[in-house]
Each structure stands twice: as C-alpha cells, then as structure tokens.
C-alpha cells in the first residue's frame, strides 16, 4: 500500500483506459488520490468534484509499474443486458507520471 501512496503523492499523470471511460484529449493532465478503498482520478485544475475514473481496490487483479508508469488491470462487474450475460469485464488503465519541469 505504501508503494501506491508514494507513486501518486503530489504527482500529475497522463491517463488512458481501454476500454475507455473518458473521452478527453491526449494532452490532458490528471491527479490521482488514494481514498479509503479506491483510487480516484480527476482532471487537473478541475473545480468539479466529479471524478474522471474510480478504481475500486477489490476489482484490481494486476499492477505493473516502472519509475514513471503504472498499468492497472481490473475485472469489473458487468450487468446483464438484453444481449449479454452478467459477469466481469477486463479493463486496463495506464498512468504515466509527468516529469516536473525545472523552470
């Protein structure tokens, strides 16, 4: 858990999710925060309390990370639809830590 807190502490990220839950531009920057049992991703500079993405720790099945990147694989619950069965769907989230500028 300390690894996750240290990775997200005071950092700005580029964010991508497959399948996508967010339709933003490629140059958008995001902040991530660990709150109780989930990871909250919000757009940087947003005055809204609406989260871009919420990752529940109970849904996370794998985490791969390097110095500046983290890939999180989730199995999220999927509701039964008229053409699909209930079950779980895989989703990959990619976060890349932005380097601090030396200006």
mmCIF file of C-alpha atoms in Angstrom, residues 9-68:
data_model
loop_
_atom_site.group_PDB
_atom_site.id
_atom_site.type_symbol
_atom_site.label_atom_id
_atom_site.label_comp_id
_atom_site.label_asym_id
_atom_site.label_seq_id
_atom_site.Cartn_x
_atom_site.Cartn_y
_atom_site.Cartn_z
ATOM 1 C CA UNK A 9 1.798 11.555 -3.948
ATOM 2 C CA UNK A 10 1.886 15.129 -5.367
ATOM 3 C CA UNK A 11 2.139 13.930 -8.982
ATOM 4 C CA UNK A 12 0.441 14.765 -12.276
ATOM 5 C CA UNK A 13 -0.347 11.985 -14.769
ATOM 6 C CA UNK A 14 -1.362 11.315 -18.320
ATOM 7 C CA UNK A 15 -4.194 8.778 -18.277
ATOM 8 C CA UNK A 16 -5.604 6.214 -20.686
ATOM 9 C CA UNK A 17 -8.155 3.454 -20.203
ATOM 10 C CA UNK A 18 -9.013 0.570 -22.512
ATOM 11 C CA UNK A 19 -11.962 0.217 -22.990
ATOM 12 C CA UNK A 20 -12.280 3.938 -22.495
ATOM 13 C CA UNK A 21 -14.378 5.520 -19.774
ATOM 14 C CA UNK A 22 -13.078 9.019 -20.563
ATOM 15 C CA UNK A 23 -13.214 10.889 -23.864
ATOM 16 C CA UNK A 24 -10.583 13.560 -23.228
ATOM 17 C CA UNK A 25 -7.716 14.825 -25.314
ATOM 18 C CA UNK A 26 -4.255 13.311 -25.273
ATOM 19 C CA UNK A 27 -2.679 16.351 -23.586
ATOM 20 C CA UNK A 28 -4.980 16.352 -20.572
ATOM 21 C CA UNK A 29 -3.320 16.046 -17.191
ATOM 22 C CA UNK A 30 -4.783 14.251 -14.212
ATOM 23 C CA UNK A 31 -4.349 13.978 -10.465
ATOM 24 C CA UNK A 32 -4.793 10.676 -8.646
ATOM 25 C CA UNK A 33 -5.607 10.201 -4.982
ATOM 26 C CA UNK A 34 -5.999 7.146 -2.792
ATOM 27 C CA UNK A 35 -9.206 7.457 -0.758
ATOM 28 C CA UNK A 36 -10.120 4.596 1.592
ATOM 29 C CA UNK A 37 -10.544 1.527 -0.658
ATOM 30 C CA UNK A 38 -10.319 3.136 -4.105
ATOM 31 C CA UNK A 39 -8.164 5.206 -6.432
ATOM 32 C CA UNK A 40 -9.809 8.428 -7.655
ATOM 33 C CA UNK A 41 -8.604 10.058 -10.900
ATOM 34 C CA UNK A 42 -9.611 13.679 -11.570
ATOM 35 C CA UNK A 43 -8.725 16.157 -14.275
ATOM 36 C CA UNK A 44 -6.041 18.615 -13.125
ATOM 37 C CA UNK A 45 -7.411 22.081 -12.451
ATOM 38 C CA UNK A 46 -10.992 20.856 -12.368
ATOM 39 C CA UNK A 47 -13.203 22.715 -9.922
ATOM 40 C CA UNK A 48 -15.743 19.911 -10.088
ATOM 41 C CA UNK A 49 -15.797 17.128 -7.522
ATOM 42 C CA UNK A 50 -16.810 14.692 -10.271
ATOM 43 C CA UNK A 51 -14.174 12.014 -10.786
ATOM 44 C CA UNK A 52 -12.924 11.036 -14.238
ATOM 45 C CA UNK A 53 -12.457 7.444 -13.109
ATOM 46 C CA UNK A 54 -12.792 5.456 -9.877
ATOM 47 C CA UNK A 55 -10.853 2.211 -9.413
ATOM 48 C CA UNK A 56 -12.017 0.001 -6.547
ATOM 49 C CA UNK A 57 -9.122 -1.918 -4.998
ATOM 50 C CA UNK A 58 -11.291 -5.066 -4.794
ATOM 51 C CA UNK A 59 -11.553 -5.093 -8.624
ATOM 52 C CA UNK A 60 -7.782 -4.805 -9.241
ATOM 53 C CA UNK A 61 -6.198 -8.088 -10.324
ATOM 54 C CA UNK A 62 -2.744 -6.943 -11.515
ATOM 55 C CA UNK A 63 -0.427 -3.939 -11.262
ATOM 56 C CA UNK A 64 2.716 -3.432 -13.333
ATOM 57 C CA UNK A 65 4.843 -0.381 -12.671
ATOM 58 C CA UNK A 66 8.104 1.269 -13.512
ATOM 59 C CA UNK A 67 9.647 4.524 -12.348
ATOM 60 C CA UNK A 68 7.167 6.693 -14.267
#
